[in-house]
Amino acid sequence: MDRPQQISQLLTVPMEVRRWPGLLSFSEINQVASYLGPIGDFKDIESDGYLVEALIQLWDPDGSTFRIGSKELTPTIEEVAGLLNLSVKGTAVIFPIASGKVEFCHFTGLKESVVRGSDQSIDVKFLFDRFAMKDGFDKYSKDFSFTSKVTWECKRPLVYGLVMAGIYLFPRKDKKIGFKITKLLSDLFFGIKDRQASIVPIVLADIFVACTNCQRGSKFFYGSNRILHIWAMEHFRRQLPALDGLPLIGYNWISTHHKRVDQSNLPRSASEWLDFLRVLSDQKIRWVLDWTDCFNPVLRAKSSDLIPLLGTQGIMAYTPKRFLRQLGRIQGVPLTPDLTDFTISFGKGTCPDKIPMKVSIVEAWETLSDDEDIAYVPQLKQMALVTPQYEEWLRESGAGRPLMEQSEEVKKLMAIIEAKDTENAQLRQSVKVNKGLAEKNKRLCEEMRERHQELKRKCGRLYDQTERMQNPYSREPKDAVIDRLKKFNDLVRNQLREMM
């Protein structure tokens, strides 16, 4: 049985994140939903992480696709946009360049002096107390750079959106909100040069990059694991027949997710999920999701069928014509360009100021279009038809071979990485122990130094007494001299006893 790599994911969220949506008004929730979708409802999506772990092992970064037996599927732009009820075409490109404390404080209206810490992040509870609670402004008025409660009321939904995005779309292991996403959210809420922007390509790019990085050894999934979980459950565990008569626009697909999928007898490990996916037939897959816009999908850019996607963690290529079955079209042989140059993972998970391929990204996103030569046939959309040439291409290209086993080279690299991790852990432990010994020795040295200084002071007093003994008074009687010598003797004896 395959043993997929264990991947840490943000599965449980802070209690404040779950409470926050219930403390805002309907209009405030809708204001945020127009940019991020009904994001607060992700709190009701339960996942043990095993399905995502299994999918990571099936990920093919060379095609930005999951290879499941003799099938290929990937989260498409339409699927992510439809799930969140967000638009894509005609929106401006967001460049998620990392921001810091200054930008964060400007966005939230908090004083820099109250935002402490050097890890470029902040606890959810700190923001919850000041922006979610109705008495937040009155209770913490000194923490804000503004004095008007009206301004605070305008900031509340913005900070709510920042927190929800930081938890559900751009998660961190420590469950804090990173300052680096502030500019991203600012561009989203306020637009770019009077144009509305879209969060969809960034979310999709981060999911792709996270799958690639985790397959290469990363221990944490720095992408929206909840969106990936919903996507997979809707495709592979969908209860049939589909619900009819649901609107495509304005319906909350997140809060109703549990009604559409079969939650009974779920696999209890990533290995069991792999076994389940290995034998999954085409007929048991829900190829076209209810919310997918098949009428006007993104199939190409003006100059290429390949669309580079820019995220906070890196850049990945998106080739929609490879997944026509998910868009209600007949799947033919796709172009398979070399995507090596389009697979870029940013160092430390931070988008650099100088973005690679910036011109290509802008050009592609500004010219997204459908392809009139590829017809949409509503009556056939769930039949997932393919051409004979596609089936032959799938067999000959090797794309139909599941990625169930890691290559020997990858296994060797993983073993090296694991050995290095163990070695680093031992070194960290050694440093910790030696640091403790050094602190102990430092304290002993300080104590010895203080002891030495005390001894010097006592010896100095004895010396002064000795000097006075050498200069007796000329008319001093003999008994007085003897008495003085006895007192000096007692003083010396007591001082020596203390010093020993």
Coordinates of C-alpha atoms in Angstrom, one line a residue:
M1 CA 0.0 0.0 0.0
D2 CA 1.3 3.5 -0.8
R3 CA 2.3 5.6 2.1
P4 CA 1.9 9.3 1.0
Q5 CA 4.0 11.9 2.7
Q6 CA 2.3 13.5 5.7
I7 CA 1.5 17.1 5.0
S8 CA 0.6 19.7 7.7
Q9 CA -2.5 21.7 6.7
L10 CA -4.6 24.4 8.4
L11 CA -7.5 22.1 9.4
T12 CA -8.7 23.8 12.6
V13 CA -9.0 27.6 12.8
P14 CA -9.0 29.9 15.8
M15 CA -12.2 30.2 17.7
E16 CA -12.3 34.0 16.9
V17 CA -12.4 33.2 13.1
R18 CA -15.5 31.0 13.6
R19 CA -17.3 33.6 15.7
W20 CA -16.4 36.7 13.5
P21 CA -19.0 36.3 10.7
G22 CA -21.8 36.3 13.2
L23 CA -20.7 39.6 14.7
L24 CA -21.0 41.5 11.4
S25 CA -24.1 42.9 9.7
F26 CA -25.6 41.4 6.5
S27 CA -24.4 44.4 4.5
E28 CA -20.9 44.1 5.8
I29 CA -20.7 40.4 5.0
N30 CA -22.0 41.1 1.5
Q31 CA -19.4 43.9 1.0
V32 CA -16.6 41.4 1.7
A33 CA -18.3 38.6 -0.3
S34 CA -18.2 40.8 -3.5
Y35 CA -14.4 40.5 -3.4
L36 CA -13.7 37.2 -1.6
G37 CA -16.9 35.2 -1.9
P38 CA -18.8 33.9 1.2
I39 CA -15.4 33.2 2.7
G40 CA -16.7 33.1 6.3
D41 CA -18.6 29.9 5.6
F42 CA -15.4 27.9 5.1
K43 CA -15.6 27.5 8.9
D44 CA -18.2 24.7 8.3
I45 CA -16.0 22.7 5.9
E46 CA -14.5 19.8 7.8
S47 CA -11.5 17.9 6.5
D48 CA -9.0 15.5 8.0
G49 CA -6.5 16.4 5.3
Y50 CA -6.1 12.9 4.0
L51 CA -7.7 13.6 0.6
V52 CA -5.3 16.6 0.0
E53 CA -2.4 14.4 1.0
A54 CA -3.4 11.8 -1.6
L55 CA -3.9 14.4 -4.3
I56 CA -0.4 15.8 -3.7
Q57 CA 1.1 12.4 -4.5
L58 CA -1.0 12.4 -7.8
W59 CA 0.1 15.9 -8.8
D60 CA 2.0 16.3 -12.0
P61 CA 3.8 19.7 -11.9
D62 CA 4.8 19.4 -15.6
G63 CA 1.2 19.6 -16.6
S64 CA -0.3 21.4 -13.6
T65 CA -2.7 18.5 -13.3
F66 CA -3.7 15.6 -11.1
R67 CA -3.1 12.3 -12.8
I68 CA -5.8 9.9 -11.5
G69 CA -5.5 6.6 -13.2
S70 CA -6.1 7.2 -16.9
K71 CA -7.6 10.6 -16.2
E72 CA -6.4 14.2 -15.8
L73 CA -8.2 16.8 -13.8
T74 CA -7.2 20.1 -12.3
P75 CA -9.0 23.0 -10.5
T76 CA -9.9 25.4 -13.3
I77 CA -10.4 29.1 -13.2
E78 CA -14.1 28.7 -13.7
E79 CA -14.4 26.2 -10.8
V80 CA -12.6 28.4 -8.3
A81 CA -14.4 31.6 -9.6
G82 CA -17.8 29.8 -9.6
L83 CA -17.3 28.4 -6.1
L84 CA -16.6 31.9 -4.7
N85 CA -19.2 33.6 -7.0
L86 CA -16.5 36.0 -8.4
S87 CA -15.8 37.4 -11.8
V88 CA -12.6 36.9 -13.7
K89 CA -12.5 38.3 -17.2
G90 CA -11.9 42.0 -17.5
T91 CA -10.4 42.3 -14.0
A92 CA -7.0 43.8 -13.3
V93 CA -3.9 41.8 -12.4
I94 CA -2.9 41.9 -8.7
F95 CA 0.8 41.7 -8.0
P96 CA 1.0 40.3 -4.5
I97 CA 4.3 42.0 -3.6
A98 CA 4.9 41.5 0.1
S99 CA 4.1 44.4 2.4
G100 CA 5.2 45.1 6.0
K101 CA 4.0 46.6 9.3
V102 CA 3.7 50.1 7.8
E103 CA 1.3 49.0 5.1
F104 CA -0.6 46.8 7.6
C105 CA -1.1 49.7 10.0
H106 CA -2.2 52.0 7.2
F107 CA -4.8 49.5 6.0
T108 CA -6.2 48.7 9.5
G109 CA -5.7 52.1 11.1
L110 CA -3.8 50.7 14.0
K111 CA -0.9 52.6 15.5
E112 CA 2.5 51.1 14.8
S113 CA 3.4 51.3 18.5
V114 CA 0.7 48.8 19.4
V115 CA 1.6 46.3 16.7
R116 CA 4.5 44.6 18.4
G117 CA 6.6 41.6 17.3
S118 CA 9.2 41.0 14.6
D119 CA 7.7 38.0 12.8
Q120 CA 5.7 40.1 10.3
S121 CA 2.4 38.7 11.5
I122 CA -0.3 39.3 14.2
D123 CA -2.6 37.1 16.3
V124 CA -6.2 36.8 15.2
K125 CA -7.4 37.5 18.7
F126 CA -5.7 40.9 18.7
L127 CA -7.7 42.0 15.6
F128 CA -10.8 40.2 16.8
D129 CA -10.9 42.2 20.1
R130 CA -10.5 45.5 18.3
F131 CA -12.6 45.1 15.1
A132 CA -15.1 42.2 15.6
M133 CA -16.5 43.1 19.0
K134 CA -19.0 45.9 18.9
D135 CA -17.2 47.7 21.8
G136 CA -13.8 47.4 20.1
F137 CA -13.5 51.1 19.3
D138 CA -14.6 52.3 22.7
K139 CA -12.4 49.8 24.6
Y140 CA -9.3 50.2 22.5
S141 CA -9.6 53.8 21.1
K142 CA -6.0 54.6 22.0
D143 CA -4.8 51.9 19.7
F144 CA -6.2 53.5 16.6
S145 CA -4.6 56.3 14.5
F146 CA -8.0 57.8 13.9
T147 CA -10.6 59.3 16.3
S148 CA -13.8 58.8 14.5
K149 CA -16.1 55.7 15.1
V150 CA -17.4 56.1 11.6
T151 CA -13.9 55.4 10.3
W152 CA -13.7 52.4 12.6
E153 CA -17.0 51.1 11.2
C154 CA -15.6 51.4 7.7
K155 CA -12.5 49.5 8.7
R156 CA -14.4 46.6 10.3
P157 CA -15.3 44.7 7.1
L158 CA -11.9 45.4 5.6
V159 CA -10.1 43.8 8.6
Y160 CA -12.6 40.9 8.5
G161 CA -11.7 40.2 4.9
L162 CA -8.0 40.4 5.7
V163 CA -8.4 37.9 8.5
M164 CA -10.6 35.5 6.5
A165 CA -8.2 35.6 3.5
G166 CA -5.2 35.1 5.8
I167 CA -6.7 32.0 7.3
Y168 CA -8.6 30.3 4.5
L169 CA -6.8 31.4 1.3
F170 CA -3.2 32.2 2.4
P171 CA -2.7 30.1 5.6
R172 CA 0.3 30.0 7.9
K173 CA 1.4 27.2 10.2
D174 CA 1.1 29.5 13.3
K175 CA -2.5 30.5 12.3
K176 CA -1.5 34.2 12.4
I177 CA -2.3 36.9 9.8
G178 CA 0.8 37.8 7.8
F179 CA 1.5 41.4 7.1
K180 CA 2.6 40.5 3.6
I181 CA -0.9 40.0 2.2
T182 CA -2.0 43.6 3.1
K183 CA -1.2 45.2 -0.3
L184 CA -2.9 42.3 -2.0
L185 CA -6.1 42.9 -0.1
S186 CA -5.8 46.6 -0.5
D187 CA -5.6 46.3 -4.3
L188 CA -8.6 43.9 -4.2
F189 CA -10.8 46.1 -2.1
F190 CA -9.9 49.5 -3.6
G191 CA -9.1 48.4 -7.2
I192 CA -6.1 49.1 -9.4
K193 CA -6.3 52.3 -11.4
D194 CA -10.1 52.4 -11.1
R195 CA -10.4 48.7 -12.2
Q196 CA -11.8 45.8 -10.2
A197 CA -9.2 43.1 -9.4
S198 CA -9.7 39.4 -8.9
I199 CA -8.4 37.1 -6.2
V200 CA -9.0 33.9 -8.3
P201 CA -5.7 33.6 -10.2
I202 CA -3.7 34.1 -7.0
V203 CA -5.7 31.5 -5.1
L204 CA -5.3 29.0 -8.0
A205 CA -1.6 29.7 -8.4
D206 CA -1.0 29.1 -4.7
I207 CA -2.8 25.8 -4.8
F208 CA -0.7 24.7 -7.8
V209 CA 2.6 25.9 -6.2
A210 CA 1.7 24.3 -2.8
C211 CA 1.1 20.9 -4.5
T212 CA 4.4 21.2 -6.3
N213 CA 6.4 22.2 -3.2
C214 CA 4.8 19.6 -1.0
Q215 CA 5.6 16.9 -3.5
R216 CA 9.2 18.1 -3.4
G217 CA 9.4 17.9 0.3
S218 CA 7.7 20.9 1.9
K219 CA 5.9 20.0 5.1
F220 CA 3.1 22.5 5.1
F221 CA 0.5 23.2 2.4
Y222 CA 0.7 27.0 1.8
G223 CA -2.4 27.1 -0.3
S224 CA -6.2 27.0 0.2
N225 CA -6.5 23.3 1.3
R226 CA -10.2 23.9 1.9
I227 CA -10.9 24.9 -1.7
L228 CA -8.9 21.9 -2.9
H229 CA -10.9 19.6 -0.6
I230 CA -14.2 20.9 -1.8
W231 CA -13.1 20.7 -5.4
A232 CA -12.1 17.0 -5.0
M233 CA -15.1 16.0 -3.0
E234 CA -17.5 17.6 -5.5
H235 CA -15.8 15.7 -8.4
F236 CA -15.2 12.3 -6.7
R237 CA -17.8 12.0 -4.0
R238 CA -20.7 13.8 -5.5
Q239 CA -24.2 12.3 -4.9
L240 CA -25.9 11.7 -8.2
P241 CA -28.2 12.8 -9.7
A242 CA -27.3 16.4 -9.5
L243 CA -29.6 19.0 -8.0
D244 CA -31.6 20.8 -10.7
G245 CA -32.9 24.3 -10.9
L246 CA -30.2 25.9 -8.8
P247 CA -29.0 29.4 -9.9
L248 CA -25.4 29.8 -11.1
I249 CA -25.1 33.3 -9.7
G250 CA -25.7 34.3 -6.1
Y251 CA -26.0 30.8 -4.7
N252 CA -23.8 29.9 -1.7
W253 CA -22.0 26.8 -2.9
I254 CA -19.8 26.6 0.2
S255 CA -22.4 26.5 2.9
T256 CA -24.4 23.9 0.9
H257 CA -21.4 21.7 0.0
H258 CA -22.2 19.0 2.6
K259 CA -25.7 18.5 1.0
R260 CA -24.2 17.5 -2.4
V261 CA -21.4 15.1 -1.4
D262 CA -21.5 11.6 0.0
Q263 CA -19.9 11.7 3.5
S264 CA -20.6 8.1 4.3
N265 CA -17.7 5.5 4.5
L266 CA -15.0 8.0 3.7
P267 CA -11.5 6.7 3.4
R268 CA -9.7 6.9 6.8
S269 CA -6.2 7.6 5.5
A270 CA -4.3 9.1 2.6
S271 CA -3.4 5.6 1.5
E272 CA -7.1 4.5 1.4
W273 CA -7.9 7.7 -0.6
L274 CA -5.2 6.6 -3.2
D275 CA -6.8 3.2 -3.4
F276 CA -10.2 4.8 -3.9
L277 CA -9.0 7.2 -6.7
R278 CA -7.0 4.4 -8.4
V279 CA -10.1 2.4 -9.3
L280 CA -12.4 5.4 -9.8
S281 CA -14.3 5.1 -13.1
D282 CA -15.2 7.9 -15.5
Q283 CA -18.9 7.3 -14.8
K284 CA -18.5 8.0 -11.1
I285 CA -16.8 11.3 -11.6
R286 CA -18.9 14.5 -11.7
W287 CA -16.9 16.1 -14.5
V288 CA -18.7 19.4 -14.7
L289 CA -19.4 21.1 -11.4
D290 CA -22.7 22.9 -11.0
W291 CA -21.2 26.4 -10.7
T292 CA -18.8 26.1 -13.7
D293 CA -19.3 28.7 -16.4
C294 CA -19.2 26.6 -19.5
F295 CA -20.7 29.2 -21.8
N296 CA -17.8 31.6 -21.7
P297 CA -14.7 29.9 -20.1
V298 CA -11.1 31.0 -20.2
L299 CA -9.5 28.7 -22.9
R300 CA -6.6 30.8 -24.1
A301 CA -4.9 34.2 -24.2
K302 CA -4.3 36.2 -27.3
S303 CA -0.9 34.8 -28.1
S304 CA -0.9 31.4 -26.4
D305 CA -2.9 28.6 -25.0
L306 CA -0.7 28.8 -21.9
I307 CA -1.6 31.2 -19.2
P308 CA 0.9 32.0 -16.4
L309 CA -0.7 32.4 -13.0
L310 CA 1.0 34.6 -10.3
G311 CA 0.5 33.8 -6.6
T312 CA 2.0 34.7 -3.3
Q313 CA 4.1 31.6 -3.3
G314 CA 5.2 31.4 -6.9
I315 CA 4.2 31.2 -10.6
M316 CA 2.6 28.2 -12.3
A317 CA 1.3 27.6 -15.8
Y318 CA -2.3 26.9 -16.5
T319 CA -3.3 25.1 -19.7
P320 CA -7.2 25.0 -19.8
K321 CA -7.4 23.2 -23.2
R322 CA -6.0 20.2 -21.3
F323 CA -9.2 20.0 -19.2
L324 CA -12.0 20.6 -21.7
R325 CA -14.0 17.7 -20.2
Q326 CA -14.4 19.8 -17.0
L327 CA -15.8 22.7 -19.2
G328 CA -18.5 20.7 -21.0
R329 CA -16.5 20.2 -24.2
I330 CA -15.2 17.2 -26.1
Q331 CA -11.6 16.6 -25.1
G332 CA -9.1 16.5 -28.0
V333 CA -5.3 16.2 -28.0
P334 CA -4.0 19.3 -26.1
L335 CA -0.8 21.2 -26.8
T336 CA 1.8 20.2 -24.2
P337 CA 4.4 22.9 -24.1
D338 CA 7.4 22.8 -21.8
L339 CA 6.3 24.4 -18.6
T340 CA 9.6 24.3 -16.8
D341 CA 10.2 28.0 -17.2
F342 CA 6.7 28.7 -15.8
T343 CA 7.2 26.8 -12.6
I344 CA 8.8 29.2 -10.1
S345 CA 8.6 29.0 -6.4
F346 CA 9.4 32.2 -4.5
G347 CA 12.1 32.0 -1.8
K348 CA 10.6 32.1 1.7
G349 CA 7.1 32.2 0.2
T350 CA 7.4 35.9 -0.6
C351 CA 6.6 37.5 -3.9
P352 CA 9.7 39.7 -4.9
D353 CA 9.5 43.3 -5.9
K354 CA 10.9 42.3 -9.3
I355 CA 8.4 39.8 -10.6
P356 CA 9.5 37.3 -13.2
M357 CA 7.6 37.2 -16.5
K358 CA 5.6 40.3 -15.4
V359 CA 5.0 41.4 -19.0
S360 CA 3.8 37.9 -20.1
I361 CA 1.5 37.7 -17.1
V362 CA -0.1 41.0 -17.7
E363 CA -0.5 40.4 -21.5
A364 CA -2.1 37.0 -20.9
W365 CA -4.5 38.2 -18.2
E366 CA -5.6 41.2 -20.3
T367 CA -6.4 39.0 -23.3
L368 CA -8.3 36.0 -21.8
S369 CA -10.8 34.6 -24.2
D370 CA -12.9 31.6 -25.2
D371 CA -12.2 29.6 -28.3
E372 CA -15.0 29.6 -30.9
D373 CA -13.6 26.5 -32.6
I374 CA -14.3 24.4 -29.5
A375 CA -18.1 24.0 -29.1
Y376 CA -20.0 23.7 -25.9
V377 CA -22.7 21.0 -26.0
P378 CA -24.9 21.2 -22.8
Q379 CA -26.5 17.8 -23.4
L380 CA -23.1 16.1 -23.4
K381 CA -21.4 17.9 -20.6
Q382 CA -21.5 15.1 -18.0
M383 CA -20.6 12.4 -20.5
A384 CA -17.0 13.6 -20.6
L385 CA -16.4 12.7 -24.2
V386 CA -12.9 12.4 -25.6
T387 CA -11.6 11.8 -29.1
P388 CA -9.8 8.5 -30.0
Q389 CA -6.7 10.6 -30.7
Y390 CA -6.8 11.9 -27.1
E391 CA -7.0 8.4 -25.7
E392 CA -4.0 7.4 -27.8
W393 CA -2.1 10.5 -26.8
L394 CA -2.8 9.8 -23.2
R395 CA -1.4 6.3 -23.4
E396 CA 1.7 7.2 -25.5
S397 CA 2.5 10.3 -23.5
G398 CA 2.6 8.5 -20.2
A399 CA 0.1 11.0 -18.8
G400 CA -2.3 8.1 -18.2
R401 CA 0.2 6.4 -15.8
P402 CA -0.7 7.3 -12.2
L403 CA 1.9 8.8 -10.1
M404 CA 1.5 6.3 -7.3
E405 CA 5.1 5.5 -6.7
Q406 CA 7.9 8.0 -6.4
S407 CA 10.9 7.5 -8.7
E408 CA 14.1 6.1 -7.2
E409 CA 15.8 9.5 -7.7
V410 CA 13.0 11.3 -5.8
K411 CA 13.2 8.7 -3.1
K412 CA 16.9 9.2 -2.8
L413 CA 16.4 13.0 -2.6
M414 CA 13.7 12.6 0.0
A415 CA 16.0 10.4 2.1
I416 CA 18.7 13.0 1.8
I417 CA 16.3 15.7 2.9
E418 CA 15.0 13.6 5.8
A419 CA 18.6 12.9 6.9
K420 CA 19.4 16.6 6.7
D421 CA 16.3 17.4 8.7
T422 CA 17.4 15.0 11.4
E423 CA 20.9 16.4 11.4
N424 CA 19.6 19.9 11.7
A425 CA 17.3 18.9 14.5
Q426 CA 20.2 17.3 16.3
L427 CA 22.3 20.5 15.8
R428 CA 19.5 22.6 17.1
Q429 CA 19.2 20.4 20.1
S430 CA 23.0 20.6 20.6
V431 CA 22.9 24.4 20.3
K432 CA 20.0 24.5 22.8
V433 CA 22.0 22.4 25.3
N434 CA 25.2 24.3 24.8
K435 CA 23.3 27.5 25.1
G436 CA 22.0 26.3 28.5
L437 CA 25.4 25.4 29.7
A438 CA 26.8 28.8 28.5
E439 CA 24.0 30.6 30.4
K440 CA 24.8 28.5 33.5
N441 CA 28.5 29.2 33.2
K442 CA 27.8 32.9 32.7
R443 CA 25.8 33.0 35.9
L444 CA 28.5 31.1 37.8
C445 CA 31.1 33.6 36.5
E446 CA 28.9 36.5 37.7
E447 CA 28.5 35.0 41.1
M448 CA 32.3 34.4 41.3
R449 CA 33.0 37.9 40.3
E450 CA 30.6 39.3 42.9
R451 CA 32.2 36.9 45.5
H452 CA 35.7 38.2 44.5
Q453 CA 34.6 41.8 44.9
E454 CA 33.1 41.1 48.3
L455 CA 36.3 39.5 49.4
K456 CA 38.3 42.5 48.2
R457 CA 36.1 44.8 50.2
K458 CA 36.5 42.7 53.4
C459 CA 40.3 42.5 52.9
G460 CA 40.3 46.2 52.5
R461 CA 38.6 46.7 55.8
L462 CA 41.1 44.4 57.5
Y463 CA 43.9 46.3 56.0
D464 CA 42.5 49.6 57.3
Q465 CA 42.2 48.1 60.8
T466 CA 45.8 46.9 60.6
E467 CA 47.0 50.3 59.7
R468 CA 45.3 51.8 62.8
M469 CA 46.8 49.1 65.0
Q470 CA 50.3 50.1 63.9
N471 CA 49.8 53.7 65.1
P472 CA 48.8 53.4 68.9
Y473 CA 48.3 56.5 71.0
S474 CA 51.6 57.6 72.8
R475 CA 49.9 57.9 76.2
E476 CA 47.6 54.9 75.8
P477 CA 47.7 52.6 78.8
K478 CA 48.7 49.0 78.5
D479 CA 45.3 47.6 79.4
A480 CA 43.7 49.7 76.6
V481 CA 46.2 48.4 74.1
I482 CA 45.6 44.8 75.1
D483 CA 41.8 45.4 74.9
R484 CA 42.2 46.9 71.4
L485 CA 44.3 44.0 70.3
K486 CA 41.6 41.5 71.5
K487 CA 38.9 43.4 69.6
F488 CA 41.1 43.4 66.5
N489 CA 41.7 39.7 66.9
D490 CA 37.9 39.0 67.2
L491 CA 37.3 41.2 64.1
V492 CA 39.9 39.2 62.0
R493 CA 38.5 35.9 63.2
N494 CA 34.9 36.8 62.3
Q495 CA 36.0 38.2 58.9
L496 CA 37.9 35.1 58.1
R497 CA 35.0 32.9 59.1
E498 CA 32.7 34.8 56.7
M499 CA 35.2 34.6 53.9
M500 CA 35.7 30.8 54.2

